[in-house]
Coordinates of C-alpha atoms in Angstrom, one line a residue:
X1 CA 0.0 0.0 0.0
X2 CA 1.2 3.5 -0.8
X3 CA 0.4 6.1 1.9
X4 CA -1.1 9.1 0.3
X5 CA -1.7 11.3 3.4
X6 CA -2.0 11.1 7.1
X7 CA -3.2 13.7 9.7
X8 CA -3.7 13.6 13.5
X9 CA -7.3 13.2 14.6
X10 CA -8.8 12.4 17.9
X11 CA -5.6 10.8 19.2
X12 CA -5.2 8.7 16.2
X13 CA -4.5 9.1 12.5
X14 CA -6.7 9.7 9.5
X15 CA -4.9 8.1 6.6
X16 CA -5.5 7.6 2.8
X17 CA -3.9 4.7 1.0
X18 CA -3.6 3.6 -2.6
X19 CA -2.9 0.2 -4.0
X20 CA -3.0 -1.7 -7.2
X21 CA -6.1 -3.9 -7.2
X22 CA -6.2 -7.4 -8.7
X23 CA -9.9 -7.4 -8.5
X24 CA -10.6 -4.2 -10.5
X25 CA -7.4 -4.0 -12.5
X26 CA -7.0 -0.3 -11.4
X27 CA -5.5 1.7 -8.6
X28 CA -7.9 1.9 -5.7
X29 CA -7.9 4.5 -2.9
X30 CA -9.3 4.0 0.5
X31 CA -9.4 5.9 3.8
X32 CA -8.6 4.5 7.3
X33 CA -8.9 6.0 10.7
X34 CA -6.5 4.4 13.1
X35 CA -7.3 5.0 16.8
X36 CA -4.5 5.4 19.4
X37 CA -4.7 1.7 20.2
X38 CA -4.0 0.7 16.7
X39 CA -1.0 3.1 16.5
X40 CA 0.3 1.4 19.6
X41 CA 0.1 -2.0 17.9
X42 CA -3.0 -3.5 19.5
X43 CA -5.3 -5.5 17.3
X44 CA -8.6 -3.6 17.0
X45 CA -12.1 -4.3 15.8
X46 CA -12.9 -2.4 12.5
X47 CA -15.9 -1.1 10.7
X48 CA -16.0 -0.9 6.9
X49 CA -18.3 1.8 5.6
X50 CA -19.6 1.5 2.0
X51 CA -20.6 4.8 0.4
X52 CA -23.5 5.5 -2.0
X53 CA -23.9 6.6 -5.6
X54 CA -21.6 9.4 -6.7
X55 CA -19.4 9.2 -3.5
X56 CA -15.8 8.3 -2.7
X57 CA -14.2 7.7 0.6
X58 CA -14.0 11.4 1.2
X59 CA -17.8 11.9 1.8
X60 CA -18.1 10.0 5.0
X61 CA -14.7 11.0 6.3
X62 CA -15.3 14.7 5.9
X63 CA -19.2 14.8 6.4
X64 CA -19.9 11.9 8.7
X65 CA -17.3 12.6 11.3
X66 CA -16.6 9.0 12.2
X67 CA -13.2 9.6 13.6
X68 CA -14.4 10.8 17.0
X69 CA -16.9 7.9 17.4
X70 CA -14.3 5.3 16.3
X71 CA -11.7 6.7 18.7
X72 CA -14.1 6.5 21.6
X73 CA -14.4 2.7 21.0
X74 CA -10.8 2.0 19.9
X75 CA -12.1 1.0 16.5
X76 CA -10.6 1.2 13.0
X77 CA -12.9 2.8 10.5
X78 CA -12.4 2.0 6.8
X79 CA -14.0 3.7 3.8
X80 CA -13.2 2.4 0.4
X81 CA -14.3 3.9 -3.0
X82 CA -17.6 3.0 -4.7
X83 CA -16.1 1.8 -8.0
X84 CA -12.9 1.5 -10.1
X85 CA -11.9 4.7 -11.8
X86 CA -9.7 6.0 -14.5
X87 CA -9.7 7.0 -18.2
X88 CA -9.6 3.4 -19.4
X89 CA -12.5 2.3 -17.1
X90 CA -15.9 2.1 -18.7
X91 CA -18.3 4.9 -17.7
X92 CA -21.7 6.3 -18.4
X93 CA -23.1 9.9 -18.5
X94 CA -25.7 9.0 -15.9
X95 CA -24.8 9.3 -12.2
X96 CA -26.3 5.9 -11.4
X97 CA -24.1 3.7 -13.7
X98 CA -20.4 3.4 -14.2
X99 CA -17.8 5.1 -12.2
X100 CA -19.1 6.0 -8.7
X101 CA -21.8 3.4 -9.1
X102 CA -20.2 0.0 -8.8
X103 CA -23.1 -1.5 -6.8
X104 CA -20.8 -3.8 -4.9
X105 CA -21.3 -6.6 -7.4
X106 CA -19.2 -8.6 -9.8
X107 CA -20.1 -7.5 -13.4
X108 CA -20.5 -10.2 -16.1
X109 CA -21.3 -8.0 -19.1
X110 CA -19.1 -5.9 -21.3
X111 CA -17.8 -3.2 -21.1
X112 CA -18.1 -3.5 -17.3
X113 CA -16.8 -6.9 -16.4
X114 CA -13.0 -6.2 -16.8
X115 CA -13.0 -3.6 -14.0
X116 CA -16.3 -3.7 -12.1
X117 CA -15.6 -6.6 -9.7
X118 CA -16.5 -4.6 -6.5
X119 CA -17.9 -7.7 -4.7
X120 CA -14.6 -9.5 -4.9
X121 CA -12.8 -6.3 -3.9
X122 CA -14.8 -5.6 -0.7
X123 CA -15.4 -9.2 0.4
X124 CA -11.9 -10.7 -0.5
X125 CA -9.1 -8.3 -1.6
X126 CA -9.6 -5.3 0.8
X127 CA -10.1 -7.4 3.9
X128 CA -7.0 -9.5 3.1
X129 CA -5.0 -6.3 2.5
X130 CA -6.2 -4.7 5.8
X131 CA -5.4 -7.8 7.9
X132 CA -2.0 -8.2 6.4
X133 CA -1.0 -4.5 6.7
X134 CA -2.8 -3.0 9.8
X135 CA -3.4 -4.1 13.4
X136 CA -6.9 -5.4 12.6
X137 CA -8.6 -8.1 14.4
X138 CA -9.8 -10.5 11.7
X139 CA -12.5 -11.9 13.9
X140 CA -14.1 -8.5 14.6
X141 CA -15.0 -6.9 11.3
X142 CA -18.3 -5.0 10.9
X143 CA -19.9 -3.7 7.7
X144 CA -22.2 -0.7 7.2
X145 CA -23.1 1.7 4.4
X146 CA -25.4 4.2 3.0
X147 CA -27.9 3.8 0.1
X148 CA -26.1 1.9 -2.6
X149 CA -23.6 1.2 0.1
X150 CA -26.4 0.0 2.5
X151 CA -27.4 -2.4 -0.3
X152 CA -23.7 -3.6 -0.5
X153 CA -23.4 -3.9 3.3
X154 CA -26.5 -6.1 3.7
X155 CA -25.8 -8.3 0.7
X156 CA -22.1 -8.8 1.4
X157 CA -22.6 -9.5 5.1
X158 CA -25.3 -12.1 4.4
X159 CA -23.1 -13.8 1.8
X160 CA -19.9 -13.7 3.9
X161 CA -21.1 -14.2 7.6
X162 CA -17.7 -15.7 8.6
X163 CA -15.9 -12.6 7.5
X164 CA -18.4 -9.8 8.6
X165 CA -19.5 -10.3 12.2
X166 CA -22.0 -7.4 12.3
X167 CA -24.0 -5.3 9.8
X168 CA -26.1 -2.1 9.7
X169 CA -27.2 0.3 7.1
X170 CA -28.4 3.9 6.4
X171 CA -31.3 4.2 4.0
X172 CA -30.2 1.0 2.0
X173 CA -31.6 -0.1 -1.3
X174 CA -33.0 -3.2 0.0
X175 CA -34.8 -4.6 -3.0
X176 CA -32.9 -3.6 -6.1
X177 CA -34.8 -6.1 -8.3
X178 CA -37.8 -4.0 -7.7
X179 CA -36.6 -0.4 -8.0
X180 CA -35.3 1.7 -10.9
X181 CA -31.7 2.1 -9.6
X182 CA -31.3 -1.6 -9.1
X183 CA -33.0 -2.7 -12.3
X184 CA -30.9 -0.4 -14.4
X185 CA -27.6 -1.5 -12.7
X186 CA -28.5 -5.3 -12.9
X187 CA -29.5 -5.1 -16.5
X188 CA -26.2 -3.4 -17.5
X189 CA -23.8 -5.2 -15.2
X190 CA -25.4 -8.7 -15.1
X191 CA -27.3 -8.9 -18.4
X192 CA -30.8 -10.1 -19.2
X193 CA -30.9 -13.3 -17.0
X194 CA -32.9 -12.0 -14.1
X195 CA -32.2 -15.3 -12.2
X196 CA -28.7 -13.9 -11.5
X197 CA -30.1 -10.8 -9.8
X198 CA -31.2 -12.4 -6.6
X199 CA -27.5 -12.9 -5.5
X200 CA -27.4 -9.1 -5.1
X201 CA -30.8 -8.4 -3.6
X202 CA -31.1 -8.2 0.2
X203 CA -34.7 -9.2 0.4
X204 CA -34.0 -12.3 -1.7
X205 CA -30.8 -13.1 0.4
X206 CA -32.8 -13.0 3.6
X207 CA -34.7 -16.1 2.3
X208 CA -31.7 -17.9 0.6
X209 CA -28.8 -17.1 3.0
X210 CA -30.4 -15.7 6.2
X211 CA -28.5 -14.0 9.0
X212 CA -28.0 -15.4 12.5
X213 CA -27.4 -12.1 14.3
X214 CA -29.3 -8.8 14.5
X215 CA -29.4 -5.9 12.0
X216 CA -29.7 -2.1 12.5
X217 CA -31.2 0.2 9.8
X218 CA -32.0 3.9 10.1
X219 CA -34.2 5.5 7.5
X220 CA -35.2 9.1 7.2
X221 CA -38.9 9.7 6.5
X222 CA -38.3 12.9 4.6
X223 CA -35.9 10.9 2.2
X224 CA -37.0 11.8 -1.4
X225 CA -36.0 8.3 -2.6
X226 CA -38.0 6.4 0.1
X227 CA -41.1 5.4 -1.9
X228 CA -39.6 4.6 -5.2
X229 CA -36.0 3.4 -4.6
X230 CA -35.5 2.3 -1.0
X231 CA -38.7 0.6 0.3
X232 CA -37.4 -0.4 3.7
X233 CA -40.8 -2.1 4.5
X234 CA -40.0 -4.8 2.0
X235 CA -36.8 -5.8 3.9
X236 CA -38.8 -5.6 7.2
X237 CA -41.3 -8.0 5.9
X238 CA -38.6 -10.4 4.5
X239 CA -36.9 -10.4 7.9
X240 CA -40.0 -11.0 9.9
X241 CA -40.8 -14.0 7.6
X242 CA -37.3 -15.3 8.0
X243 CA -37.2 -14.7 11.8
X244 CA -34.3 -12.2 11.6
X245 CA -33.9 -9.7 14.3
X246 CA -34.2 -6.3 12.6
X247 CA -34.3 -3.0 14.2
X248 CA -35.7 -0.6 11.6
X249 CA -35.7 3.0 13.0
X250 CA -37.8 5.5 10.9
X251 CA -36.4 8.9 11.7
X252 CA -39.0 11.6 11.2
X253 CA -37.9 14.7 9.1
X254 CA -34.5 13.3 8.1
X255 CA -33.5 13.2 4.4
X256 CA -31.0 11.2 2.3
X257 CA -28.1 13.5 3.0
X258 CA -25.0 13.3 5.2
X259 CA -26.8 15.5 7.7
X260 CA -28.9 12.4 8.4
X261 CA -25.9 10.1 8.5
X262 CA -23.8 12.2 10.7
X263 CA -26.7 12.4 13.2
X264 CA -26.9 8.7 13.7
X265 CA -23.3 7.5 12.8
X266 CA -22.3 7.5 16.5
X267 CA -25.2 5.1 17.2
X268 CA -24.1 2.7 14.5
X269 CA -20.4 2.8 15.6
X270 CA -21.3 2.0 19.2
X271 CA -23.7 -0.7 18.0
X272 CA -21.0 -2.4 16.1
X273 CA -18.5 -1.9 18.8
X274 CA -20.8 -3.7 21.2
X275 CA -21.1 -6.7 18.9
X276 CA -17.5 -6.9 17.9
X277 CA -16.1 -6.7 21.5

């Protein structure tokens, strides 16, 4: 890993790294907050945060203020990018496809499949890199995310329960097979065989994979994407049917922005810390 920057923050260090990714075939940047305990060499629990459409690692690190909360719990906080990037990487003029919109899946269709392998990157390559390079407890890794990243957190956790020990989400896309964002992404990245879509749909995975622990979701009720794209009630119903312990907190007046995320991020960090201790 190449260290791009580091600054002192809440007794720890806020760092940005770059590395050549085998999964995406590109350089990938990610941010890490290391608490004082990690700098002293102690193995720490960690929380990986997956960002939403159009975002990079920078959004949550500068608008969500995770450093203070992670420092309070002696937790490493990791924020990867949302997709591969670069002039040679396929892209689209729309904000919800291509660079910035990787949907945390492994694309099978041209021109996307050569670089858009974000499932492998998040669930395999990045954790291995973190475990090998940082004082990270490999048995205490949590996963959370916002919107598209909430979709990624839920689906990747259910598919990799031995790797991710806890999962939560902010305003996640829970049923992408039944919303415009997801349908567009799946058709382009995965092709016309709709049978392949279920592997990346949280509602479908609740039935096929399940989850033996609990889940926390916060959803703003003033979110302008609530009715058409997010539909948290579909995930609530799927969890009830599967007997999964879901806490779905509907937050009156909050929208889809980082004002919403920054308000409740402390709760999520503490929630994960309690389960990863």
